[in-house]
Coordinates of C-alpha atoms and ligand atoms in Angstrom, one line a residue:
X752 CA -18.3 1.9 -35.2
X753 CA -17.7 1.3 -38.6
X754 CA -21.3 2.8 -39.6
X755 CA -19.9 5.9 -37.9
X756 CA -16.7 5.6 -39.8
X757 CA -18.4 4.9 -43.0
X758 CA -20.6 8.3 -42.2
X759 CA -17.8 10.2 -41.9
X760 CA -15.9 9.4 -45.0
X761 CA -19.4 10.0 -47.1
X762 CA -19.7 13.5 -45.1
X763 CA -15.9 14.1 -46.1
X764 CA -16.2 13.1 -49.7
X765 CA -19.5 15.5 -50.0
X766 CA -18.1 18.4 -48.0
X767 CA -14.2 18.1 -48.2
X768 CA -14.1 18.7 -44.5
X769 CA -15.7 18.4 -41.4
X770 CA -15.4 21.9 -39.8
X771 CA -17.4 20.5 -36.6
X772 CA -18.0 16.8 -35.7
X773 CA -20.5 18.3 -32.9
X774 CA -23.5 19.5 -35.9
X775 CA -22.6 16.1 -38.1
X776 CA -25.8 15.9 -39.6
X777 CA -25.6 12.2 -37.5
X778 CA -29.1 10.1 -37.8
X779 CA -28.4 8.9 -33.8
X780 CA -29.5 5.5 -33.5
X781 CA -29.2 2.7 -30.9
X782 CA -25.3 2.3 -31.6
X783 CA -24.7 5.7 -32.2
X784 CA -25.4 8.7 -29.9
X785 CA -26.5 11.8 -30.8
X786 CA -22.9 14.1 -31.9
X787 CA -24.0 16.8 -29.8
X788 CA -23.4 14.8 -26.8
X789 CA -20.3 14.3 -24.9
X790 CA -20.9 10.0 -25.4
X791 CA -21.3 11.1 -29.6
X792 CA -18.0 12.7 -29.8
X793 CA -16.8 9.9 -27.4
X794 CA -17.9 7.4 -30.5
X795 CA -16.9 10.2 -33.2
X796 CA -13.1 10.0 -31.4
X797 CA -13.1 6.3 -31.8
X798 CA -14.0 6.2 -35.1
X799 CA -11.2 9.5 -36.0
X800 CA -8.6 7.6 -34.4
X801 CA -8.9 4.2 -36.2
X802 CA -9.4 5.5 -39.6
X803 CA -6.4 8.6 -38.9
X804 CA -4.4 5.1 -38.1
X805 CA -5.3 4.5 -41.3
X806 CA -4.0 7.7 -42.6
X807 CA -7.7 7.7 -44.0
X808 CA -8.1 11.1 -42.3
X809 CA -6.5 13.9 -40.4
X810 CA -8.5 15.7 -37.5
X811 CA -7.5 18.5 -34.5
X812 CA -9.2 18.5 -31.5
X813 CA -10.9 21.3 -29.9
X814 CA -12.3 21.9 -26.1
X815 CA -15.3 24.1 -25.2
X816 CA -15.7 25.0 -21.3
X817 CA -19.4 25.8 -20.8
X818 CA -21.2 25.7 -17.2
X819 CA -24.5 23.9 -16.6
X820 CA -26.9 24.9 -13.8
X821 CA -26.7 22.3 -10.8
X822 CA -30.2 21.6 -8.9
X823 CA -30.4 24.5 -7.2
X824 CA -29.3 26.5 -9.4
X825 CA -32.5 25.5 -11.5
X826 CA -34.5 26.1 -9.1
X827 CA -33.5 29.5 -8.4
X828 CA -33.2 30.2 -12.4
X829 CA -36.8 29.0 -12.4
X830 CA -38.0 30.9 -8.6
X831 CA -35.3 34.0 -8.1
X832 CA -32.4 33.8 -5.6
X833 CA -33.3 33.3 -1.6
X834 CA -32.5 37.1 -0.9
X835 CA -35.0 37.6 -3.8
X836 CA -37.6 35.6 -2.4
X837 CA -37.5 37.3 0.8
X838 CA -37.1 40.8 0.2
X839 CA -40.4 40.0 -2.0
X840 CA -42.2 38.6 0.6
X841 CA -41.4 41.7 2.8
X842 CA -43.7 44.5 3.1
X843 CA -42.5 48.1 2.1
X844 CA -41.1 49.9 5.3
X845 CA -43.8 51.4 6.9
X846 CA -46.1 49.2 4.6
X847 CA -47.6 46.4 6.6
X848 CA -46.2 44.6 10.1
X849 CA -42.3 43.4 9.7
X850 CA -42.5 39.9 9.2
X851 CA -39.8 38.5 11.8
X852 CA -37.2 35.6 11.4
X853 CA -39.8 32.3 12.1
X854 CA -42.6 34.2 9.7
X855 CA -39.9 34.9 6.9
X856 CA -39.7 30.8 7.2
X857 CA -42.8 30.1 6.5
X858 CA -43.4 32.0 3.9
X859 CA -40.4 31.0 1.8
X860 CA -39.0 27.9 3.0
X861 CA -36.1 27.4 5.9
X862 CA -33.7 26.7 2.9
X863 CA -34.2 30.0 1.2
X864 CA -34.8 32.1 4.7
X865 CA -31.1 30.6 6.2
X866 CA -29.4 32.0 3.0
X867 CA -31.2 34.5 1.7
X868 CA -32.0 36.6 4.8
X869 CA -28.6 37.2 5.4
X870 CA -27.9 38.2 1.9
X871 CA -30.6 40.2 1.3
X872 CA -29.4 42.8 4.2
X873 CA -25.8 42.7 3.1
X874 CA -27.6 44.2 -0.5
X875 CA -29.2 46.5 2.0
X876 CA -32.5 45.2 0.3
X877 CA -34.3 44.7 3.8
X878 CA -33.9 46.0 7.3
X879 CA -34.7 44.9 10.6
X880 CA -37.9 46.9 11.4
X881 CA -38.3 46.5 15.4
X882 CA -38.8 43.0 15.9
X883 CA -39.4 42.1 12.0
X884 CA -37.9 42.6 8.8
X885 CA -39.1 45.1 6.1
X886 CA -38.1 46.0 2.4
X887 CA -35.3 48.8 2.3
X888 CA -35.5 49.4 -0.9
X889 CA -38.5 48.9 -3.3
X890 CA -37.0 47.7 -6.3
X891 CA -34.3 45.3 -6.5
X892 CA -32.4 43.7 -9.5
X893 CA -32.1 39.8 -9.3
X894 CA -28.5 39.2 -10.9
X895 CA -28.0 36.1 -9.2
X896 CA -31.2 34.7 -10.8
X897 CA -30.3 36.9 -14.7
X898 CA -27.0 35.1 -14.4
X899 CA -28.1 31.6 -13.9
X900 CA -30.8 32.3 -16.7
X901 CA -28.1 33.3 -18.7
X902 CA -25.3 30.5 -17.9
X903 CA -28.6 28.3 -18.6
X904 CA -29.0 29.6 -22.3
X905 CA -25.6 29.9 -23.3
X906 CA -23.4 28.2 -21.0
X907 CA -21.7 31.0 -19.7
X908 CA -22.0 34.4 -18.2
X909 CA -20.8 37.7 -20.0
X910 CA -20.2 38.9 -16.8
X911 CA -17.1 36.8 -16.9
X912 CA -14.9 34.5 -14.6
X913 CA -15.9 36.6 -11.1
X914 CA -19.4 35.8 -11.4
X915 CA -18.5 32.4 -12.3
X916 CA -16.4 31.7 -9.4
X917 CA -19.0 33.3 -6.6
X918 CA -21.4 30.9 -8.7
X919 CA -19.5 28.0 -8.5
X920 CA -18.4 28.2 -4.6
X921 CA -22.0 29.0 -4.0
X922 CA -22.7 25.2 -5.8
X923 CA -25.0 26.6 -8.0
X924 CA -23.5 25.7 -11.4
X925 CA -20.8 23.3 -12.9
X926 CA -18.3 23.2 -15.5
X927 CA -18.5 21.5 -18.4
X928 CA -15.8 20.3 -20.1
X929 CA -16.8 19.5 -24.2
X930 CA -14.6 18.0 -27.0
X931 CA -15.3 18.5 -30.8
X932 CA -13.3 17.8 -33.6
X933 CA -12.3 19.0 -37.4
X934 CA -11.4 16.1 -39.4
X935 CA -9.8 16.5 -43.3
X936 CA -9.1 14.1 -45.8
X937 CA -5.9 11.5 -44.8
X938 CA -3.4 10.4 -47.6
X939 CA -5.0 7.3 -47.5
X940 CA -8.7 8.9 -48.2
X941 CA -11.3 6.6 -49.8
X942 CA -15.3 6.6 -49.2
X943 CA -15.1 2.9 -48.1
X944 CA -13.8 1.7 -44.9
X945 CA -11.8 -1.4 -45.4
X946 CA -11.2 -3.5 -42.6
X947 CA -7.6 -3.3 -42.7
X948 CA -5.8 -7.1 -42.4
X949 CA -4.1 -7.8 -39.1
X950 CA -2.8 -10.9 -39.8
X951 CA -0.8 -12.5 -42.9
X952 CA -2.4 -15.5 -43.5
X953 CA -0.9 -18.4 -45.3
X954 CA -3.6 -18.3 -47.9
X955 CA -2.9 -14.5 -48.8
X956 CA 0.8 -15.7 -49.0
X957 CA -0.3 -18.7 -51.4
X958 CA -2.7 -16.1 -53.5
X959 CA -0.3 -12.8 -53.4
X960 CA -3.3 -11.4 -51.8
X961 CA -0.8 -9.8 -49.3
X962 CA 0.8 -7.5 -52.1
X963 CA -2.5 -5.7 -52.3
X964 CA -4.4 -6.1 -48.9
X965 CA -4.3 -3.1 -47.1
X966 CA -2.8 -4.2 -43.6
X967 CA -3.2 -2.3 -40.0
X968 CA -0.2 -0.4 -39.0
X969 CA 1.7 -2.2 -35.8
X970 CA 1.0 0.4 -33.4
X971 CA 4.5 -0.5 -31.6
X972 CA 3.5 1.8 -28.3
X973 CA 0.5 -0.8 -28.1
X974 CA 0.8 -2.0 -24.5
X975 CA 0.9 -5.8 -24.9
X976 CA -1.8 -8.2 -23.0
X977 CA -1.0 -7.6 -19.5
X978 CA 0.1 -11.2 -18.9
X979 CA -1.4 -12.0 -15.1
X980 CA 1.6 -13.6 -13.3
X981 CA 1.7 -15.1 -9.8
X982 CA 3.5 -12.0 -7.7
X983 CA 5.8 -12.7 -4.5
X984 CA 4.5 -11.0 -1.6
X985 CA 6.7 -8.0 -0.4
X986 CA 7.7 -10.2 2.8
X987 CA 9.2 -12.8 0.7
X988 CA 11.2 -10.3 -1.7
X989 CA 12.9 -9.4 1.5
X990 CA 13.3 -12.9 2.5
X991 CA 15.0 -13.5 -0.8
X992 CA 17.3 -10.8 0.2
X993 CA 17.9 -12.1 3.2
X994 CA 18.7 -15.0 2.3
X995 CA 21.5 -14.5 -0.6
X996 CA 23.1 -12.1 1.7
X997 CA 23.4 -15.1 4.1
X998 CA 24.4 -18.0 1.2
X999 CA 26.7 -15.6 -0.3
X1000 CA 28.3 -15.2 3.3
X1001 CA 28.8 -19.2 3.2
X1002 CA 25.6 -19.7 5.6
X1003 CA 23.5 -22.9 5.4
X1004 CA 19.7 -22.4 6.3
X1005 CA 18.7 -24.5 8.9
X1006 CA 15.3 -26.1 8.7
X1007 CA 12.1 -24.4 10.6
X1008 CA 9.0 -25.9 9.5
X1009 CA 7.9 -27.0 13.1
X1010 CA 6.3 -24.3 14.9
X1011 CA 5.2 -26.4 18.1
X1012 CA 8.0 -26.6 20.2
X1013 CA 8.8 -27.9 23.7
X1014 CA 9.4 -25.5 26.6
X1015 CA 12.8 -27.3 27.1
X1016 CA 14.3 -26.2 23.9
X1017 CA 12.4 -22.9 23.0
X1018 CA 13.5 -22.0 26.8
X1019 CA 15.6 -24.5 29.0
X1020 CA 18.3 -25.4 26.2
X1021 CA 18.2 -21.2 26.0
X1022 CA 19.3 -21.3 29.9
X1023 CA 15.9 -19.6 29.7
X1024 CA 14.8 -19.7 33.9
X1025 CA 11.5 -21.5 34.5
X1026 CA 10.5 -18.7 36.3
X1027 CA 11.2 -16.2 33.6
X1028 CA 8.1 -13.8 33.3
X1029 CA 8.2 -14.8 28.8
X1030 CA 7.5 -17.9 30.2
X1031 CA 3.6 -16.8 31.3
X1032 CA 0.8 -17.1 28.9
X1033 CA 0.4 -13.8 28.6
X1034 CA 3.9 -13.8 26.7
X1035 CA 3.8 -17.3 25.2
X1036 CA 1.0 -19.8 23.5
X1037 CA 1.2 -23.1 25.4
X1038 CA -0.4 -26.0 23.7
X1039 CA -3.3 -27.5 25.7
X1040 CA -3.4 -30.8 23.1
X1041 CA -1.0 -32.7 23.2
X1042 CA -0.2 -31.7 26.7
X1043 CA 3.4 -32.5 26.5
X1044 CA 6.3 -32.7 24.5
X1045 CA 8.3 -36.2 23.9
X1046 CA 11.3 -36.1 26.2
X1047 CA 14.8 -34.7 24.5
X1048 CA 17.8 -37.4 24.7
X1049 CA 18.2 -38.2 28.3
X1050 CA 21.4 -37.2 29.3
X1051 CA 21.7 -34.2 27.9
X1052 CA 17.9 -33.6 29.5
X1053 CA 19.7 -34.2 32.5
X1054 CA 22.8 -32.0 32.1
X1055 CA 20.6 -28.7 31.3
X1056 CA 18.3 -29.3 34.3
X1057 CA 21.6 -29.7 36.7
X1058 CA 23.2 -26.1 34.9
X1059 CA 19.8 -24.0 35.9
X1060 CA 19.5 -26.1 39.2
X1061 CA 22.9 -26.3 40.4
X1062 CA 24.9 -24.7 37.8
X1063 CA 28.5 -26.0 36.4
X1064 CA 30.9 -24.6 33.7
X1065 CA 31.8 -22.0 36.3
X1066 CA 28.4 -20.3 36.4
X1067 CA 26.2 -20.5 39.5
X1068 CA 23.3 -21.5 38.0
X1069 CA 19.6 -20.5 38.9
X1070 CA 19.9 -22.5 41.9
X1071 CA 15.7 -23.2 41.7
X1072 CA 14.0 -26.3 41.8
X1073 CA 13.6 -27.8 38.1
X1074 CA 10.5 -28.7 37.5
X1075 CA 10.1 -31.5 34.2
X1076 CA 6.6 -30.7 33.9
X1077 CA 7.2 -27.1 33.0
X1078 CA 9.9 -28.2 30.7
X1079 CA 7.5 -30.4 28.7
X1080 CA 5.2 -28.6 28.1
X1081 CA 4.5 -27.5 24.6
X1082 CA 5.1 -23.9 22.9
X1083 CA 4.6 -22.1 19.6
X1084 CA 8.0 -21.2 19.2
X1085 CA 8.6 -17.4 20.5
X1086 CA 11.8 -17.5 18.2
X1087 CA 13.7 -19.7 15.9
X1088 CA 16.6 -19.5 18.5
X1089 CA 14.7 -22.7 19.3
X1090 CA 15.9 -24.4 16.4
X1091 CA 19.3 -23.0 16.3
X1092 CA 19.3 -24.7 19.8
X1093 CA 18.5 -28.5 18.3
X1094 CA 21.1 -28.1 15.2
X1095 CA 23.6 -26.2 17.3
X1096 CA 23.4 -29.6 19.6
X1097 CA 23.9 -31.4 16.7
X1098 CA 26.6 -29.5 15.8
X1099 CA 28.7 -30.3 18.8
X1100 CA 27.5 -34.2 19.1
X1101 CA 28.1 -34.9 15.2
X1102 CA 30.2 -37.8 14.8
X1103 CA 33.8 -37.1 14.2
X1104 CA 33.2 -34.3 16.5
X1105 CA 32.4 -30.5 16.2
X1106 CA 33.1 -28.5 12.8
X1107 CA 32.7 -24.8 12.6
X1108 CA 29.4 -23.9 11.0
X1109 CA 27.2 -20.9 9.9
X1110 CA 23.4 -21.8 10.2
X1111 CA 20.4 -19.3 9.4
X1112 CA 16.8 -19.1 9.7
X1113 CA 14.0 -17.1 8.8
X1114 CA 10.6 -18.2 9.5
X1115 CA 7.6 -17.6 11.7
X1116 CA 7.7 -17.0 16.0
X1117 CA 4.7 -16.8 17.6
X1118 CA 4.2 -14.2 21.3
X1119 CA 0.9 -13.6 22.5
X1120 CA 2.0 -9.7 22.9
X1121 CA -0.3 -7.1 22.8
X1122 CA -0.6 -5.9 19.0
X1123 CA -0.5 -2.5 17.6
X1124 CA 0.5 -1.1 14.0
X1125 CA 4.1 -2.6 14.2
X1126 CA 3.7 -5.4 16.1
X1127 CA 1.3 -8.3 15.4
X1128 CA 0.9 -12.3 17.3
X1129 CA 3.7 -13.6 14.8
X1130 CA 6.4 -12.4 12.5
X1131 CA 9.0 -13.7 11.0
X1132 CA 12.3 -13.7 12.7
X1133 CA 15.5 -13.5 10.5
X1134 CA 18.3 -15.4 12.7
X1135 CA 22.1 -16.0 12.3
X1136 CA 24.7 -18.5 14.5
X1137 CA 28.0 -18.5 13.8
X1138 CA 29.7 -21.3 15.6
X1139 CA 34.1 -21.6 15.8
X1140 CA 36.6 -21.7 17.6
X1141 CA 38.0 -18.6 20.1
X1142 CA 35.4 -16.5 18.3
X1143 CA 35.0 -13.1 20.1
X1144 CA 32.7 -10.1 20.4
X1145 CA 34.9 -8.1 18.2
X1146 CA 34.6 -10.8 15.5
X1147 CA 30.4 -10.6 16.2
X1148 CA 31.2 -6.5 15.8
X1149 CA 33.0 -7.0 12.3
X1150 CA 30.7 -9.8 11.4
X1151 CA 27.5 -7.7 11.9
X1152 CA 29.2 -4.8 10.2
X1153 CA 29.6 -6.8 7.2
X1154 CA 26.1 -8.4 7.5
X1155 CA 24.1 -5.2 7.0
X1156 CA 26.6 -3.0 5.0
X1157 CA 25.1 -5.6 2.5
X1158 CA 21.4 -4.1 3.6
X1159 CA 23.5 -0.9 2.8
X1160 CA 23.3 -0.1 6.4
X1161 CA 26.9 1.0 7.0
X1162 CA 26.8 2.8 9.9
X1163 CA 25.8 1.0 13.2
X1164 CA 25.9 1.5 16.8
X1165 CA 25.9 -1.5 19.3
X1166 CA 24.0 -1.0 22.8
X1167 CA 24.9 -3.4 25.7
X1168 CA 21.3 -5.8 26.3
X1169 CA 20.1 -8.9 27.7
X1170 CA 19.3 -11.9 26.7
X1171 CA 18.7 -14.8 28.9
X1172 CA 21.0 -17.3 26.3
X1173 CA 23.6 -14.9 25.2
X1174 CA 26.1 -12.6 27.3
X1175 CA 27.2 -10.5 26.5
X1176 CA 24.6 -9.4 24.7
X1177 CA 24.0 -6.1 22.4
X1178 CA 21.7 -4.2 20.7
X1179 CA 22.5 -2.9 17.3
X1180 CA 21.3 0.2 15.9
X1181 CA 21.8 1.5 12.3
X1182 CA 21.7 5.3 11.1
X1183 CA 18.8 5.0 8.5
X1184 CA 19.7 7.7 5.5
X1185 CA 16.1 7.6 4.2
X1186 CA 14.5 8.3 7.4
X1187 CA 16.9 10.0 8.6
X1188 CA 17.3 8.3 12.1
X1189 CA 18.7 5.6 14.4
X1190 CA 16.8 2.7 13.9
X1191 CA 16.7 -0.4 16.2
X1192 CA 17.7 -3.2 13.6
X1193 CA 18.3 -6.5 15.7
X1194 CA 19.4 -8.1 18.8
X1195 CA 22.9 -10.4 19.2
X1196 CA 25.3 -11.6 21.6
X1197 CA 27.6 -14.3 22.7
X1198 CA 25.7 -18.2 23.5
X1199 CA 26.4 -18.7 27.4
X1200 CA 28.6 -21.5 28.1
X1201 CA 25.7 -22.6 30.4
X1202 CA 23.8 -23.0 26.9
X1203 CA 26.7 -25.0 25.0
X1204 CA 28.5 -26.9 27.1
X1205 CA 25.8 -28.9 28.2
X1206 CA 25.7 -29.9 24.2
X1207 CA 28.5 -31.1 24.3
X1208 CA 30.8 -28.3 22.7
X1209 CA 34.5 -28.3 23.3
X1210 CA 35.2 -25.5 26.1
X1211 CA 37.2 -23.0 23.2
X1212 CA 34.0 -23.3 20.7
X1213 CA 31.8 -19.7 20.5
X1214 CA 29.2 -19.1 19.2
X1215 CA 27.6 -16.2 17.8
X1216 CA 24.1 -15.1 17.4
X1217 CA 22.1 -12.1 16.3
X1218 CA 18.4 -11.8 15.1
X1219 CA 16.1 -8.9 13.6
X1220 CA 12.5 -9.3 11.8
X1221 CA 11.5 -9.5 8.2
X1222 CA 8.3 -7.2 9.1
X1223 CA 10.6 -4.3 10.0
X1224 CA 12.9 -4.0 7.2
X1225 CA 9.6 -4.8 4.4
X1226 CA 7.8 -1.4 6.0
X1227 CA 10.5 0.6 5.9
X1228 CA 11.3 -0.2 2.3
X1229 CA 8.3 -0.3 1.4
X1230 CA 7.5 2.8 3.3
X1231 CA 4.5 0.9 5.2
X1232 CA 3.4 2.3 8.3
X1233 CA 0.7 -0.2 9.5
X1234 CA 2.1 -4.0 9.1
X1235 CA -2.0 -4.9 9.2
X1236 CA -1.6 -3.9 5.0
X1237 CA 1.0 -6.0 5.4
X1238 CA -0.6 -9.0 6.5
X1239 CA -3.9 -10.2 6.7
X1240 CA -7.0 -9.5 5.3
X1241 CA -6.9 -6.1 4.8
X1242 CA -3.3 -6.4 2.5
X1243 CA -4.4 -5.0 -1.1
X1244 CA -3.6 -7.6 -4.0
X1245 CA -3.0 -5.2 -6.4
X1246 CA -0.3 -3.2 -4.0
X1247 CA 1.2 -7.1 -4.0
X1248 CA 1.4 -7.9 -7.8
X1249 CA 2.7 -4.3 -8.0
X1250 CA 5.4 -4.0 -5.2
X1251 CA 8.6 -3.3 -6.6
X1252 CA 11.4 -5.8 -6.4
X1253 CA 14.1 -5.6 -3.2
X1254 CA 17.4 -4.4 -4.0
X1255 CA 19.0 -3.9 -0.6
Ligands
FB9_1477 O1 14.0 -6.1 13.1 C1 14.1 -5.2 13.9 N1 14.4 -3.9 13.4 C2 14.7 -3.6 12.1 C3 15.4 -4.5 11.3 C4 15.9 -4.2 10.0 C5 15.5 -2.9 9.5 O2 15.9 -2.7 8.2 C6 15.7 -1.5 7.6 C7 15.8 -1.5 6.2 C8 16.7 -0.8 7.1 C9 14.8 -2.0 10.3 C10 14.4 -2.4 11.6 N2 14.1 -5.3 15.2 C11 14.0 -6.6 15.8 C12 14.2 -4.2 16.1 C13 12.9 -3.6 16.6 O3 12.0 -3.5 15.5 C14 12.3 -4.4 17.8 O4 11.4 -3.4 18.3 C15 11.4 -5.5 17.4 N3 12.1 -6.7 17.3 C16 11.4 -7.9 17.3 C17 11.1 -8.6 18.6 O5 10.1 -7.9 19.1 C18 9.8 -8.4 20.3 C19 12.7 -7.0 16.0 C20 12.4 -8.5 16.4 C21 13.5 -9.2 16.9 C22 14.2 -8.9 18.0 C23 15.3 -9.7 18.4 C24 15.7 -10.9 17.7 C25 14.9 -11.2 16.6 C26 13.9 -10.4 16.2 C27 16.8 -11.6 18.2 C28 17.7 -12.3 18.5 C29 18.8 -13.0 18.9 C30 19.7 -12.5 19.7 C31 20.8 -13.2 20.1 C32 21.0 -14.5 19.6 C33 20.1 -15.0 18.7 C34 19.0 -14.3 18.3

């Protein structure tokens, strides 16, 4: 670099000027490529720009479009064009015995016979004769090649852009795109390239070098060291999200670390049937080691096999035979409603009695569904439970309403659903302005008595619940159609570090 530099001051302090950096008289050598190619005015750019930083010179920069001669375009340069070649090896009408198609083939190649045939009889160069082909005219005039020859001397074709174009979209030549520079004298000219100072050292400070170094400018547009910083994963922006909308609605976050749970409180505390189908392996992974779970406090065991046996809080119950083996067998949780079951239990057996509460989660559930490009084994469920007194469904309404206008999802629609552990139960839509549609954006209801009473709740104690998933939301603000780049081995790293931050 600085040889080139130092070249180029010495060419300006001969000449004055350099009216073309592409025919600097330029010894090329192994750090310096010839100026005549696009790497030499590469170098020659390098050099202008560091020494114009140091006002040492002034240069403009100019662009030449040429076209250079692909392969085949060579080749026919060198041999003619196909139609050439096989109006040439036709004989005169009346001349000699057509050559047909297969003959043409052999005699000039498949390549040229496919293209040039045809061309050659829209020129009206040959004819079919009977079975054969024959010349139709005796003399012909090979532009296609005279261009080519042409583009290959001077880099273009004074027939202009037309001939260019058929050229190009017949892939015989390519455009060149060349830049060359003038470069004048700067303010700051001299014939000897100082290495400008970056730094003030305490030494020139001591020595009053620094009054006459000659320091680099601060190029304050420099784009500092891209610092490489850890980068939360989309998911867990949203979970952030998630959960100060939840804190700052005076939630506490219950904890979810354990994702082995027993079939009596991801299902039976749930007054979850033990015949229900999400009960079957092909909904649920059962853990084959350890085969079953410890048993829950006794009584309380008892009083939820009684409600789905016999019933009791003024429900009927699934009047079916309770089977303990089912119940102890172990899950990976299918949703966090399993833990809201264990704390909501302590909620209602905590000493001094029951206080009203507000409990989240958001964490991992496991089903053994089939997966497709929104639906994968797991995801993360975001859950809510609002326990108090005489709470109602028009309280869950308002509540939810004030939940996601924080997601700024203000307008929502509620749909009557099931749920084996809430009733009533209701799914909740939202009118998505960016998409422009109804969305499905969570599931909620009422906990059945047959659920809390058997905790231990006092009989005028609701309790609210509603769920949704993280995956959902993170796609559609991140406008991510397959949840495999979401997770998994095909998620892009540099998408990650990149992602934008959530603002709901
Ligand atoms: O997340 C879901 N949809 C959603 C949520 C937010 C969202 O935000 C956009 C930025 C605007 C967009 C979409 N769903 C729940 C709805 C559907 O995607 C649904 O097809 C898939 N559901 C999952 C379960 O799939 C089997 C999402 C998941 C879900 C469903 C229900 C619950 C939790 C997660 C629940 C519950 C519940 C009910 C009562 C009491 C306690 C918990």
């Amino acid at each position: 670099m600085e040889k080139l530099q130092q070249f180029i001051l010495s060419t300006l302090d001969k000449d004055e000027s350099i009216s073309d950096t592409r025919r600097l008289a330029l010894v090329a050598d192994a750090d310096i490529p010839p100026p005549s190619s696009a790497e030499g005015q590469q170098a020659i750019q390098g050099a202008l720009s560091s020494l114009s930083s140091r006002e040492m010179v002034t240069f403009e920069t100019h662009e030449d479009v040429s076209y250079a001669l692909k392969p085949e375009g060579e080749q026919i340069a060198r041999e003619g064009s196909h139609e050439a070649r096989v109006w040439a090896a036709l004989p005169a009408k009346g001349k000699g015995t057509p050559l047909s198609a297969k003959e043409i083939i052999q005699v000039v190649g498949a390549e040229s016979a496919k293209i040039g045939q045809g061309k050659a009889i829209k020129a009206k160069w040959i004819e079919k004769d009977g079975a054969g082909f024959v010349k139709a005219t005796d003399k012909i005039q090979d532009t296609t090649q005279l261009d080519l020859q042409e583009i290959q001397s001077s880099g273009t074709v004074a027939a202009g852009e037309k001939v260019l174009s058929e050229l190009k979209k017949r892939n015989l030549i390519v455009l060149r795109k060349s830049l060359w520079y003038t470069v004048h004298k700067g303010p700051q000219f001299s014939t000897s390239v100082q290495k400008p100072e970056t730094d003030l050292t305490v030494d020139m400070l001591t020595s009053g070098a620094w009054k006459t170094s000659n320091f680099k400018k601060y190029n304050f547009e420099a784009e500092g060291a891209p610092t490489s910083s850890g980068a939360l994963h989309p998911l867990l922006k949203v979970r952030e999200e998630f959960r100060n909308i939840f804190l700052e609605m005076g939630f506490a976050e219950m904890p979810t670390s354990q994702y082995v749970e027993s079939s009596f409180w991801n299902f039976d505390a749930l007054f979850v049937p033990q015949q229900h189908p999400a009960r079957e392996s092909q909904d649920t992974f059962f853990i084959s080691d350890p085969a079953a779970a410890l048993p829950p406090p006794k009584a309380y065991y008892q009083s939820v096999a009684t409600v789905h046996e016999k019933g009791g809080y003024g429900s009927l119950g699934y009047r079916a035979p309770w089977s303990t083996e089912e119940s102890h067998k172990l899950v990976l949780r299918t949703h966090t409603t399993a833990c809201s079951a264990q704390l909501l239990r302590k909620l209602a057996t905590q000493p001094g009695g029951f206080k009203p509460a507000k409990l989240f989660s958001i964490d991992r559930v496991f089903r053994n569904e089939a997966t497709d490009n929104t639906h994968l084994a797991e995801f993360h469920q975001v859950e809510g439970v609002i326990a108090d007194h005489e709470l109602t469904l028009p309280d869950l309404i308002g509540f939810l309403h004030t939940f996601f206008s924080k997601m700024g999802l203000k307008n929502l629609r509620f749909k009557p659903a099931y749920n084996p552990y809430t009733e009533p139960s209701m799914e909740i839509f939202a009118f998505h302005p960016a998409l422009n549609k109804w969305v499905e954006i969570g599931n909620s209801g009422m906990f059945r008595p047959e659920m809390l009473e058997p905790m231990g709740f006092p009989k005028d104690v609701r309790v609210h619940g509603f769920g949704l998933s993280l995956e959902r939301p993170t796609m559609i603000r991140y406008g991510i159609s397959n949840i495999r780049t979401l997770v998994g081995h095909k998620v892009n790293v540099d998408w990650v570090e990149n992602s934008a931050a959530v603002r709901f």
